[in-house]
Structures are given as C-alpha cells and as structure tokens.
Coordinates of C-alpha atoms and ligand atoms in Angstrom, one line a residue:
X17 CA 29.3 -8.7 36.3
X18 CA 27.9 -7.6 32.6
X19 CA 27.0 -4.5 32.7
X20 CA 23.7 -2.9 32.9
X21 CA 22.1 -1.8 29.1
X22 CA 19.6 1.1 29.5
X23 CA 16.5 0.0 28.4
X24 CA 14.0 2.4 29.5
X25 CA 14.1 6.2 29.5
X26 CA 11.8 7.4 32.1
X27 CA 10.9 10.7 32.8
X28 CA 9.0 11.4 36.7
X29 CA 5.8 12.6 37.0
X30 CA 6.8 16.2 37.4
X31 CA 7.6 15.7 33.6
X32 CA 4.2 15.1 32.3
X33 CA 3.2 18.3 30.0
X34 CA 2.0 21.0 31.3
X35 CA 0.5 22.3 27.8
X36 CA -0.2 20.1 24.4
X37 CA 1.6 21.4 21.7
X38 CA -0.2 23.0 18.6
X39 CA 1.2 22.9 15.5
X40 CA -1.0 25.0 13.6
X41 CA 0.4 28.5 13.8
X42 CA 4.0 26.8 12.6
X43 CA 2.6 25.6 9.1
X44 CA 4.3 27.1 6.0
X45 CA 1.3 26.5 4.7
X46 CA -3.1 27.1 6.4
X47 CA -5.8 24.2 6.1
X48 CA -8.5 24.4 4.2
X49 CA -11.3 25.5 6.4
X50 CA -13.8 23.2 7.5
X51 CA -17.1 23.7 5.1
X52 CA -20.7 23.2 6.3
X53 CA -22.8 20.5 4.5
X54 CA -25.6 22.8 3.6
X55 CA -24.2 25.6 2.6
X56 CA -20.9 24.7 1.8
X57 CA -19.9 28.2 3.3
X58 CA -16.9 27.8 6.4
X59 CA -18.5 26.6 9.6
X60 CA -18.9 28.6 12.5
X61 CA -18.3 28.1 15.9
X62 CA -22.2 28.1 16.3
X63 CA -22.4 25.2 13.8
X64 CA -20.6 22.9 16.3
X65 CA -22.6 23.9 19.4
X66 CA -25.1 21.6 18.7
X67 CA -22.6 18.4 19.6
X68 CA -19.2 19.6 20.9
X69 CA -18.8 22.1 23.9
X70 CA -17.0 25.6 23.4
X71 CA -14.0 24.6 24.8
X72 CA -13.4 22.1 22.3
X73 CA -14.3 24.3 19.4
X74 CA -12.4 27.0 19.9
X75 CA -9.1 24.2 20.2
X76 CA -10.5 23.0 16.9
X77 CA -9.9 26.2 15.0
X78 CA -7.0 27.6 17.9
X79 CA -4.0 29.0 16.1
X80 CA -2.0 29.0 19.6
X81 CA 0.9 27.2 19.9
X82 CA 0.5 25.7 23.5
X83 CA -3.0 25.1 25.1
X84 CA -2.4 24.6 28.5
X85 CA -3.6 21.1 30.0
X86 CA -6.3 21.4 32.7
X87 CA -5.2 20.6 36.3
X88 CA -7.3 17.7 36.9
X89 CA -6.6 16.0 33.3
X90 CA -2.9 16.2 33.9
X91 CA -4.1 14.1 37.5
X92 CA -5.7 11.8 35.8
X93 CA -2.7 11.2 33.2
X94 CA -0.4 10.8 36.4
X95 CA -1.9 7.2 36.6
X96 CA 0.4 6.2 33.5
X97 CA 2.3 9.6 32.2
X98 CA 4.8 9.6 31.3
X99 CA 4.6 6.8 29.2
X100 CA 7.7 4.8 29.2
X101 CA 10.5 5.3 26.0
X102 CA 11.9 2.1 25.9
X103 CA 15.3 0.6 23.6
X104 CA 14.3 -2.3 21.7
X105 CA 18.3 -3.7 22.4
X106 CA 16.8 -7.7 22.3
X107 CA 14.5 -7.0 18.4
X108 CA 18.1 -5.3 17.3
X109 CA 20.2 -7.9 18.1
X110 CA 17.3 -10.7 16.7
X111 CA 17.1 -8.4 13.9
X112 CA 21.1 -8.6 13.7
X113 CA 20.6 -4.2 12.6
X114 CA 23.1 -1.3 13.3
X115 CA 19.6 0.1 14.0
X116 CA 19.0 1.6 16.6
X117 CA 15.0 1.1 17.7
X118 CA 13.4 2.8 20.3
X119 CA 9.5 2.5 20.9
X120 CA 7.1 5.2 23.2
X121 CA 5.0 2.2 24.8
X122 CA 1.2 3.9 25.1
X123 CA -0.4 0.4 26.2
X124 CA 0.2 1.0 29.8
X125 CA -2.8 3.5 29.9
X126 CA -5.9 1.5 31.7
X127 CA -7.3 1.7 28.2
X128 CA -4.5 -0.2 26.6
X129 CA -3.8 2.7 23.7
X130 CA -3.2 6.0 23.6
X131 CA -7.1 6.6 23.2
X132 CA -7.3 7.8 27.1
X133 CA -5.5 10.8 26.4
X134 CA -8.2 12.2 24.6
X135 CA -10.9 10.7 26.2
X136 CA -9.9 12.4 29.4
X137 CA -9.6 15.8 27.9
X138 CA -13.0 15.6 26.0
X139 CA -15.0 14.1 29.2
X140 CA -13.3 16.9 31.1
X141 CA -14.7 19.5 28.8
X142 CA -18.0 18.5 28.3
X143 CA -18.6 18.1 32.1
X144 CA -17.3 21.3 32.8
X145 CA -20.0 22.9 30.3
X146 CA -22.6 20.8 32.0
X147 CA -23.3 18.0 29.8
X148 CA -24.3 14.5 31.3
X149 CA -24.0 12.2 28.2
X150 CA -21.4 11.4 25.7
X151 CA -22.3 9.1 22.2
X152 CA -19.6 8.3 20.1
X153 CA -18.7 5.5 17.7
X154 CA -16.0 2.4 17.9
X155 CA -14.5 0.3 15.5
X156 CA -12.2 -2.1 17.4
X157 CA -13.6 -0.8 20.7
X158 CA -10.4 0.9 22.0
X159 CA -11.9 4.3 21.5
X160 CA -15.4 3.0 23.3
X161 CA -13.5 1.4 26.1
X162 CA -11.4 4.4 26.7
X163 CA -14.1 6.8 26.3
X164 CA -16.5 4.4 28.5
X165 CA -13.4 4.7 31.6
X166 CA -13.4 8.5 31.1
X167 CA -16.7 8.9 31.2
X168 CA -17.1 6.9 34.5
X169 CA -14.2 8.9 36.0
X170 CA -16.4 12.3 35.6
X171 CA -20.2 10.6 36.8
X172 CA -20.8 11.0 33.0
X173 CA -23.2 8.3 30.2
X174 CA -21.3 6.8 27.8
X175 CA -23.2 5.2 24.6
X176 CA -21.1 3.6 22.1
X177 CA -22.3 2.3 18.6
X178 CA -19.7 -0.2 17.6
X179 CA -19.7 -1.7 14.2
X180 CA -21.4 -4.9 14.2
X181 CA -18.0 -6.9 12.6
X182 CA -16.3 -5.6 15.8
X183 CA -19.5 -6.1 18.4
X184 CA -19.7 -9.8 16.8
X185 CA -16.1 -10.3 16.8
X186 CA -15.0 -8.7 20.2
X187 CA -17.3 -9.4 23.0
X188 CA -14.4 -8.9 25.3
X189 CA -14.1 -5.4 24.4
X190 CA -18.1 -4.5 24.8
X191 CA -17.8 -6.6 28.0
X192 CA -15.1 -3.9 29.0
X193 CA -16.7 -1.4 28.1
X194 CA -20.0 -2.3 30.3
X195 CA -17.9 -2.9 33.1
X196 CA -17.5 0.6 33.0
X197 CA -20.9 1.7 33.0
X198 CA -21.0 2.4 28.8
X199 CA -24.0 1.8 26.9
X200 CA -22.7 -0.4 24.0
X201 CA -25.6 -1.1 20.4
X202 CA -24.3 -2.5 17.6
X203 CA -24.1 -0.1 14.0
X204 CA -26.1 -0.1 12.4
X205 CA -28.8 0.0 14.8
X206 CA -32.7 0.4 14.6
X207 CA -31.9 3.5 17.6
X208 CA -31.2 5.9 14.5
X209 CA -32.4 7.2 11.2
X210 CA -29.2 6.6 10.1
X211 CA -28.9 3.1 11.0
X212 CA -32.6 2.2 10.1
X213 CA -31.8 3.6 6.5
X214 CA -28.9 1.8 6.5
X215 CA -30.9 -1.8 7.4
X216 CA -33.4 -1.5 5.2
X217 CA -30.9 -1.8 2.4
X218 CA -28.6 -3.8 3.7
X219 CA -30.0 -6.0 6.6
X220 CA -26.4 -8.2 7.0
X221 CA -24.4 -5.0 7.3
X222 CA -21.0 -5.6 8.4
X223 CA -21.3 -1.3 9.6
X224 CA -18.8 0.9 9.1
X225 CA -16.5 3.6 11.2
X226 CA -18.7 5.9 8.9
X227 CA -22.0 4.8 9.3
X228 CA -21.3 4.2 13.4
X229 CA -20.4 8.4 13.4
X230 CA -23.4 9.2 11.9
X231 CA -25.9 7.2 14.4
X232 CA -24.0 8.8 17.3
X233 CA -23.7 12.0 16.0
X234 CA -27.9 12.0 15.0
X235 CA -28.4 11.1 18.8
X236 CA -26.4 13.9 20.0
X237 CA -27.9 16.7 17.6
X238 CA -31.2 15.9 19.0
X239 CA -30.3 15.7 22.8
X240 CA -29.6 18.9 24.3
X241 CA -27.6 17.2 27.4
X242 CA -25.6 14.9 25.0
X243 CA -22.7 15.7 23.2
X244 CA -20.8 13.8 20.4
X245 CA -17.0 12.8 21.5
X246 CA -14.7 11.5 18.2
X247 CA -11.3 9.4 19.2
X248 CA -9.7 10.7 16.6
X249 CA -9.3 12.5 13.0
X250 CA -10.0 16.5 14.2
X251 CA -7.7 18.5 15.5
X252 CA -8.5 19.5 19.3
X253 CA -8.3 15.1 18.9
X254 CA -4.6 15.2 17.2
X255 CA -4.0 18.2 19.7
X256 CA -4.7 16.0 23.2
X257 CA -2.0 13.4 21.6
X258 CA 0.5 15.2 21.3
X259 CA 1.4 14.4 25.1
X260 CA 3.6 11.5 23.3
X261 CA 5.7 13.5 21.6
X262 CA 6.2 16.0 23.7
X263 CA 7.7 13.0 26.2
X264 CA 9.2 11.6 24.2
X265 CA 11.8 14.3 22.7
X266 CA 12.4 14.6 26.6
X267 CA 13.0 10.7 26.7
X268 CA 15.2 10.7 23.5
X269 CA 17.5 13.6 24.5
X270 CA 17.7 11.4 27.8
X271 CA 18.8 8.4 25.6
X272 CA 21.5 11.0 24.0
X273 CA 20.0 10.0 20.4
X274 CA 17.9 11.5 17.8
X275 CA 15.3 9.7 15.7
X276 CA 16.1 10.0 11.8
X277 CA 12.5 8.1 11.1
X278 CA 9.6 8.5 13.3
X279 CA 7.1 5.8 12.5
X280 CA 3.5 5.5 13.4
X281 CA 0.0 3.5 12.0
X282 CA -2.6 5.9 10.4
X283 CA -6.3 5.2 11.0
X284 CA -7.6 8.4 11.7
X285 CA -4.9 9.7 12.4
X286 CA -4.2 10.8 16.2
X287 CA -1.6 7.9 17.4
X288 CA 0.9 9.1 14.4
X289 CA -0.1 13.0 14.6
X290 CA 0.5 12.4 18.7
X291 CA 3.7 11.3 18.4
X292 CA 4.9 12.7 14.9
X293 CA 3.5 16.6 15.1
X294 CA 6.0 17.7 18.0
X295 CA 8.7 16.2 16.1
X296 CA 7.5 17.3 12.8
X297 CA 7.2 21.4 15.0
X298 CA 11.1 20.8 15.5
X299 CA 11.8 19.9 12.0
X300 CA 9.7 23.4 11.1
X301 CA 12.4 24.7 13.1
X302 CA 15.6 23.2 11.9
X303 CA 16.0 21.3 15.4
X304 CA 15.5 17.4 13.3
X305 CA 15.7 16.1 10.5
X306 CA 13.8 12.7 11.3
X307 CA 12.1 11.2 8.3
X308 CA 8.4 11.2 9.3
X309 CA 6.4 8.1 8.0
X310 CA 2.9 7.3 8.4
X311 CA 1.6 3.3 8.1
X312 CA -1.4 2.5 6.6
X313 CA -3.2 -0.9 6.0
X314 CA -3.2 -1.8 1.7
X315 CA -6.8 -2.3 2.2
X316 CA -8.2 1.1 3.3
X317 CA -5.3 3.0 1.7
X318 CA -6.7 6.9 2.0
X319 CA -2.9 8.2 2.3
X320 CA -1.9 6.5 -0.4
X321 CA -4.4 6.2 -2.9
X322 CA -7.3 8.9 -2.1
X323 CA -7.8 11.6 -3.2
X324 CA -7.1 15.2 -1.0
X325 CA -10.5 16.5 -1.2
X326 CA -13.6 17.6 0.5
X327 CA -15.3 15.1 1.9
X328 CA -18.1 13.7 4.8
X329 CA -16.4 12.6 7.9
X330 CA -19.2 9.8 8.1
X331 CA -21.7 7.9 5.7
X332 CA -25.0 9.7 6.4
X333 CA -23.5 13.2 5.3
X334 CA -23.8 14.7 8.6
X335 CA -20.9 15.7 9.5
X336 CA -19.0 19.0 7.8
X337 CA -17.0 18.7 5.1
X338 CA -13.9 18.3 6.0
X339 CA -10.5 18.6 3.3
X340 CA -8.7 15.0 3.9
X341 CA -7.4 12.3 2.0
X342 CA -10.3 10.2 1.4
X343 CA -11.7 6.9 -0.4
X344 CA -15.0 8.4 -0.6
X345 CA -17.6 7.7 2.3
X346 CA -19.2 5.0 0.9
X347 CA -16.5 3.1 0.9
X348 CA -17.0 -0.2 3.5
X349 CA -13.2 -1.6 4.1
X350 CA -12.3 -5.1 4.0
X351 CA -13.0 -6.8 7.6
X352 CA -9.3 -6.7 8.6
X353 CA -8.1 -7.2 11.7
X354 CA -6.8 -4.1 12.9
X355 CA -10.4 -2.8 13.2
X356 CA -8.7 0.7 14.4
X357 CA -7.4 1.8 10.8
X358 CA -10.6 0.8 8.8
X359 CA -11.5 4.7 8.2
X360 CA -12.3 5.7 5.0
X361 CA -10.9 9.4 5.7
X362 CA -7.8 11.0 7.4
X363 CA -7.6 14.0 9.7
X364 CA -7.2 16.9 7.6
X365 CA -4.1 17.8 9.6
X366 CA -2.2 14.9 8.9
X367 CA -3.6 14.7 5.1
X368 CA -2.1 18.4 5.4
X369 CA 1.5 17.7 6.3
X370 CA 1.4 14.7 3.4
X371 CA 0.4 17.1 1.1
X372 CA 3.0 19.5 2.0
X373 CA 5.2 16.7 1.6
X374 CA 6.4 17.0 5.3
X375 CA 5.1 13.4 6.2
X376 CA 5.4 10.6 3.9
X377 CA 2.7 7.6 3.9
X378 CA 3.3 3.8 3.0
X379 CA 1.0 0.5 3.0
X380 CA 1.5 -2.5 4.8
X381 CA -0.1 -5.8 4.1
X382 CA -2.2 -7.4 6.9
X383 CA 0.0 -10.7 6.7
X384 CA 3.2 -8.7 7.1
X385 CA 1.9 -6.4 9.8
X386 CA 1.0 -9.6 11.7
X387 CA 4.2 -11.3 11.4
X388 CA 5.9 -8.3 12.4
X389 CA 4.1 -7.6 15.4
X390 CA 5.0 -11.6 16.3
X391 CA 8.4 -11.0 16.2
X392 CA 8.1 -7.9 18.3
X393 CA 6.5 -10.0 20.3
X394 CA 9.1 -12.4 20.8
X395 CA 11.9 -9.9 21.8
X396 CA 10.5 -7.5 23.6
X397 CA 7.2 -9.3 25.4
X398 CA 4.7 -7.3 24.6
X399 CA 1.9 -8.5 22.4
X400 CA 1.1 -5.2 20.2
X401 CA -2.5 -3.9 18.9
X402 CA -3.2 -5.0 15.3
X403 CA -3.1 -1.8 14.3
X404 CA 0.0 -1.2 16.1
X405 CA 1.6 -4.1 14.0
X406 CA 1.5 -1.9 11.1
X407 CA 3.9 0.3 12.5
X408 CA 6.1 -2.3 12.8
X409 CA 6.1 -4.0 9.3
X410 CA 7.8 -0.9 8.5
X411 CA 10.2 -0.7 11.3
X412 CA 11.5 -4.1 10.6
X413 CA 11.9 -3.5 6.8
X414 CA 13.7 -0.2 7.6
X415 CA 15.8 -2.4 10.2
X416 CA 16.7 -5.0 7.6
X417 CA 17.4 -1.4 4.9
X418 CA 19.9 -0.1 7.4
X419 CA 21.0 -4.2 8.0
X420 CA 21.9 -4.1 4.4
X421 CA 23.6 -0.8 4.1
X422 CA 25.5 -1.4 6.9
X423 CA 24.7 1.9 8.5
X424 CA 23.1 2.9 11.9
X425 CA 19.5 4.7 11.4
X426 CA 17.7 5.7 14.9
X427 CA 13.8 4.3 14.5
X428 CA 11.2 5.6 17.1
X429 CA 7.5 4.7 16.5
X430 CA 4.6 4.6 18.5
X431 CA 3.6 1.4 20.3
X432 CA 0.1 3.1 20.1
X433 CA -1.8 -0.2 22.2
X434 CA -1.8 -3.7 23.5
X435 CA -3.6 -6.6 21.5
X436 CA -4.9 -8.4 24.9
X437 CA -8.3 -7.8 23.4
X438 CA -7.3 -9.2 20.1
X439 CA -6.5 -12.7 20.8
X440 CA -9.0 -13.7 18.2
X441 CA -7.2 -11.7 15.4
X442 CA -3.5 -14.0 16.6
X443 CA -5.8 -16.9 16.7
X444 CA -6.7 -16.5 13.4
X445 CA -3.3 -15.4 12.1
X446 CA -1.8 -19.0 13.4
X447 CA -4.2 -21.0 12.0
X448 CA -3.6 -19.2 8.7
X449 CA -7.3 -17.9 8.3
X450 CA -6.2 -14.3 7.9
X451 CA -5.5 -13.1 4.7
X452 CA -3.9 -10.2 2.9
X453 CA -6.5 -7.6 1.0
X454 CA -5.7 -6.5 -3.0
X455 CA -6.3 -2.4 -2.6
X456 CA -10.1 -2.6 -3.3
X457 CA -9.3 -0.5 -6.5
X458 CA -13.2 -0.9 -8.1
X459 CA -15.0 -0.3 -4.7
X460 CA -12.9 2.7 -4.7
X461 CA -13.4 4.7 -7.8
X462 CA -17.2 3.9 -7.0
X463 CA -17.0 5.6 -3.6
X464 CA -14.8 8.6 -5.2
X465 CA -17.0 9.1 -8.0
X466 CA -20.1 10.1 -4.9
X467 CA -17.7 12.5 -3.8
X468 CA -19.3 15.9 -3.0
X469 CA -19.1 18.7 -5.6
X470 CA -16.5 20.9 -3.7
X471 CA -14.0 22.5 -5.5
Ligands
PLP513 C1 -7.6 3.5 17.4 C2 -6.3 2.9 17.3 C3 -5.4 3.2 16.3 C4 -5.8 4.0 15.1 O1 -6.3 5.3 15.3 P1 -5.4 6.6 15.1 O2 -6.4 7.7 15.4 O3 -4.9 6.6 13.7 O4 -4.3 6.5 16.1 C5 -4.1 2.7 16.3 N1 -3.7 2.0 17.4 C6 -4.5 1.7 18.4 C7 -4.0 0.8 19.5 C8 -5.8 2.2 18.4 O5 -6.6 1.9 19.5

C-alpha cells in the first residue's frame, strides 16, 4: 500500500476564534487619522453615526489587541470555519519545485470568498443597534452576494449597486443575489444624486467601485433606518478577516512548517490583510520571518504606483479622507476580469504596513494571472476567483525561483474565492479575447493631479 500524504490540515469546530486579532496597538509606527471632507479636521465617532452603528466605529478606531467575536457570529461561521489549509502536493510535483505550497481555501463559505466573514459581523451589528436596511456597493458581486446571504440570515434589506460592467456581465451573480432577497440597481443609477450626476455626463458609463460607494453611501446618509456596509478597505473590515490567519497559524503549526512568503491578491485589501496581519503580528514579535507579499492587477496598480496620500474612498467625495495608496478617485480602471481588485484606493492599513516596508507589493498581468489560476486548476481541482488568480501568478513564479535555486521555500496564500460565477471571464480567456492592460500611466497622473489638498 503507498502511503497516505497529508493533504489537508483541519482544525474542529471548537478551533474557530474566539476573538479577531487587531494589529493596531502592535505597530512600530500610528496611522494617519482618518480626516473629514469638510473640515479636514480628524473625524469623530459622531461623524460616522450617520451610516455605520457604534459598534463598528468604535472597532474602526479600537487600539485593543483582541475584539472578542459575538456568540452568534461565531454560529454562523461554524457552517464553514475553520476553513480548510490544504498542501498543494499534486501543483508541486506539476510544478517539478522543492516548494513547498500550502493554500487556506476560503471558497467553501456559501458566498464562495472570504466576503461572509465580514458580512456576518457587520449584519450582526447593525441589527443589534436596530437598523432594518443595509446599502452597499459590488464590483464583481461577491461582496453583494455575501452581504445579500447575511442580510437574509438576520430578517434584514439588502440593496446592492453593482457597477453596470459587472450587472451587464454577471447576471448570474445579481440572480444570486435576488435569490437571497437583495435589492440589486446597476451604478450608476438615476436612484441617486450621485449617479444622476454621473449619467448626465457620461450616459454609457461602465461605473466604477467609486462611483457605486457613493450612491449607496448618499442612500444611507438620508435614511435613518439604513446603514452603509463596505466589504472591504477599513479596518473593523480588515479586522473580521483576520479569522484566516488566525486558523491558519493553527493549521501550519499542524503541518510542522512555517510559511517564509505569505501571498495574497490586493483589491481593497481585506483577503491579504485577513490572512497576512496575524502573521505580519508574529513577525512584530520575532515569532516569523515570512516574506509578506501583496498581488495587485498592472492595471489598477495603487500599491505600486500611487501615491500614499489623502484621498476620497469613492468618486462623489463623500466619504472621509482617508491616508492610502491611491490612483486618484477619478480614476475608472480597465474592465478586467477580476472585477474584485478594480479599486482605485487601498485600505489605509495595508497601504500602512507597505509603507513601513513590512509588506511588499507586486503586479501581475491579467494574462498571467489567468494562466496561473488554469494550472491550479489542473492540479488541485478547484477553479479559483479571477482575482484569486493573481495570487497565484506569483506563487508559481516564486515556485519556479525556488525550482531554479534548488532550495525549498514554504508558500501559503490565500485562496480568497471560487470562479463558478466567472465562467464568462475562462470563456473569454480560451478563446483568447482577454487581454493584458499597459499601467494606464496618462489616466493616472490625470486622476492624481484632482487629488485633495491635504498635506
Ligand atoms: C472581493 C474579492 C477580492 C478582493 O477584495 P479584497 O478586499 O482585496 O480581498 C479578492 N478575491 C475575492 C474572491 C473577492 O471576492
């Protein structure tokens, strides 16, 4: 008989966090506070009231280490926490690498992405302070679709403005997220002063992550019983991800190894920050010394080519300024594929750690993110998110670095989603329609030179 490879790393249920890990108070170095858009003085607590609920402000700004997971989230993660760690053995030996790759699988959530753990959390809170209706923005739809099931788990209303690309090009996804009682308009929409301003310039809009925030943040400043819910980018966001990290340092010391790179894809943020921040709280501590590497697409490169500034979180300048690594809000990114990174900011604690240089950040071309997540595919059976496909490119090409070195490396990166909903992107990349996108270097300086005038 051969005998049996590990493969998986499970943890039981018993295992799932009892508190999501906060790595604010272990910073060498404070944020930048977040500024408010009239004044340009720090915002307040009060500032926020309007859209978020205490609970979830005061986690914003917390400088505790551990924020203890409510009772009845945790139940609700129990459906598919902890998420399984799993050995990429068959990709290694395709891949011929001394590598050794291991992969924290979040598609097995009913979303299909990480995106639940949040959602769950910030439905949670806003029912408990009474509110009966959450707006919010999508790009690809996994945030819409996760926020929609949360939202239907609690009695609450969901209204989703997806960006039209996305409602044109995924009616899957808005099918999904009807199915579970979400309202879902396309962005920009006539419902808002945002979006009508927006449509009487540009009537063909392809929308924006940008201008989407602002419609659904305009509806939830003027409805006292709805709230605003962002999947990703601020920190109580960041902070409810952090659930895969904290699993999977269990999971790895299970596997008797230690990552030295810990990969992840950067759109706003949260999937990398979820997985990355516990490890990057142990590095603060001398406990690893993993490499921590952040993926972003070439064609909405903020990490790599913004600028760490202040900036608007959306495109109607209603949002606080926030201190990120930006391309300017007015910057509309190509229409790639992996509809999920096509932010124009980053969250400010991620832009943070880059800045610090504890996290490094490095584009991937759409072409080689999609060929990578194909040969995932091929070895290990799972059909990865677009945006998760990033991720991979650099996996692989760290694979093939420590193939020609002829030295083991340990890789662990987050499998943030499945692509079941983004047939029409692998379509497209077989029939050799998709293409890969030149860093839009004119578009950018254009958007960078509307930049607010904040020191
Ligand atoms: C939304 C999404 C992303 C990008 O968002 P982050 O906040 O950067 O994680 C990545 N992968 C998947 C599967 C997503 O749904």
């Amino acid at each position: 008989m051969l005998p049996m490879e590990t493969l998986q790393y499970n943890l039981p249920q018993s295992h799932i966090p009892a508190a999501w890990y906060n790595i604010v108070p272990d910073l060498p170095a404070p944020m930048a506070p977040p500024l408010h858009p009239g004044t340009l003085q720090p915002l307040t607590p009060d500032d926020l009231a309007p859209i978020f609920p205490r609970a979830l402000i005061e986690q914003e700004a917390s400088t505790a280490r551990e924020i203890e997971i409510p009772g009845e989230v945790r139940q609700i993660y129990a459906q598919w926490r902890p998420a399984p760690l799993i050995r990429a053995r068959r990709l290694e030996k395709a891949l011929d690498t001394p590598a050794r790759i291991y992969y924290k699988y979040e598609g097995v959530s009913p979303a299909g992405s990480h995106k639940l753990n949040t959602a769950v959390a910030q439905a949670w809170y806003n029912k408990q302070a009474g509110i009966t209706h959450l707006s919010t923005e999508t790009g690809a739809g996994q945030w819409g679709s996760a926020l929609s099931m949360a939202c239907a788990f609690f009695g609450m209303e969901c209204r989703v403005f997806m960006v039209r690309v996305s409602y044109d090009m995924k009616p899957y996804r808005r099918a999904l997220m009807e199915a579970f009682g979400g309202s879902v308009v396309a962005s920009p929409s006539p419902l808002t002063d945002s979006g009508r301003a927006i449509l009487a310039e540009h009537p063909d809009s392809r929308g924006s992550l940008g201008i989407a925030i602002s419609e659904a943040v305009e509806v939830a400043a003027k409805d006292p019983q709805t709230n605003y819910a962002l999947g990703s980018v601020l920190n109580h966001v960041l902070l409810h991800q952090t659930v895969i990290g904290l699993e999977a340092i269990e999971q790895m010391a299970l596997a008797g190894d230690e990552p030295d790179v810990v990969i992840g894809c950067t759109g706003g943020g949260s999937n990398f920050a979820g997985l990355a921040l516990p490890y990057l709280g142990r590095k603060l501590k001398g406990k690893s010394q993993a490499r921590i590497v952040a993926v972003e697409p070439n064609a909405c490169p903020s990490l790599t080519k913004g600028r760490f500034t202040y900036d608007f979180g959306d495109t109607a300048h209603l949002t606080p300024l926030v201190k990120m690594h930006t391309l300017g809000s007015a910057f509309i990114p190509p229409g790639i594929h992996a509809g999920g990174l096509r932010y124009h900011g980053m969250a400010p604690l991620v832009s943070h750690v880059v800045n610090l240089g504890l996290a490094e950040a490095v584009p991937a071309q759409q072409l080689d993110a999609f060929a990578a997540g194909v040969r995932f595919a091929r070895s290990e059976g799972i059909l990865p998110a677009p945006e998760s496909n990033h991720a991979i490119a650099e996996v692989l090409r760290q694979a093939l670095e420590a193939r020609a070195e002829g030295k083991p490396r340990v890789l662990l990166f987050n499998l943030s989603g499945h692509g079941h909903f983004d047939m029409q992107s692998y379509i497209d990349y077989h029939a050799g329609k998709l293409q890969n996108y030149d860093y839009p270097e004119e578009e950018i300086a254009m958007a960078l030179a509307g930049l607010p005038p904040v020191g």
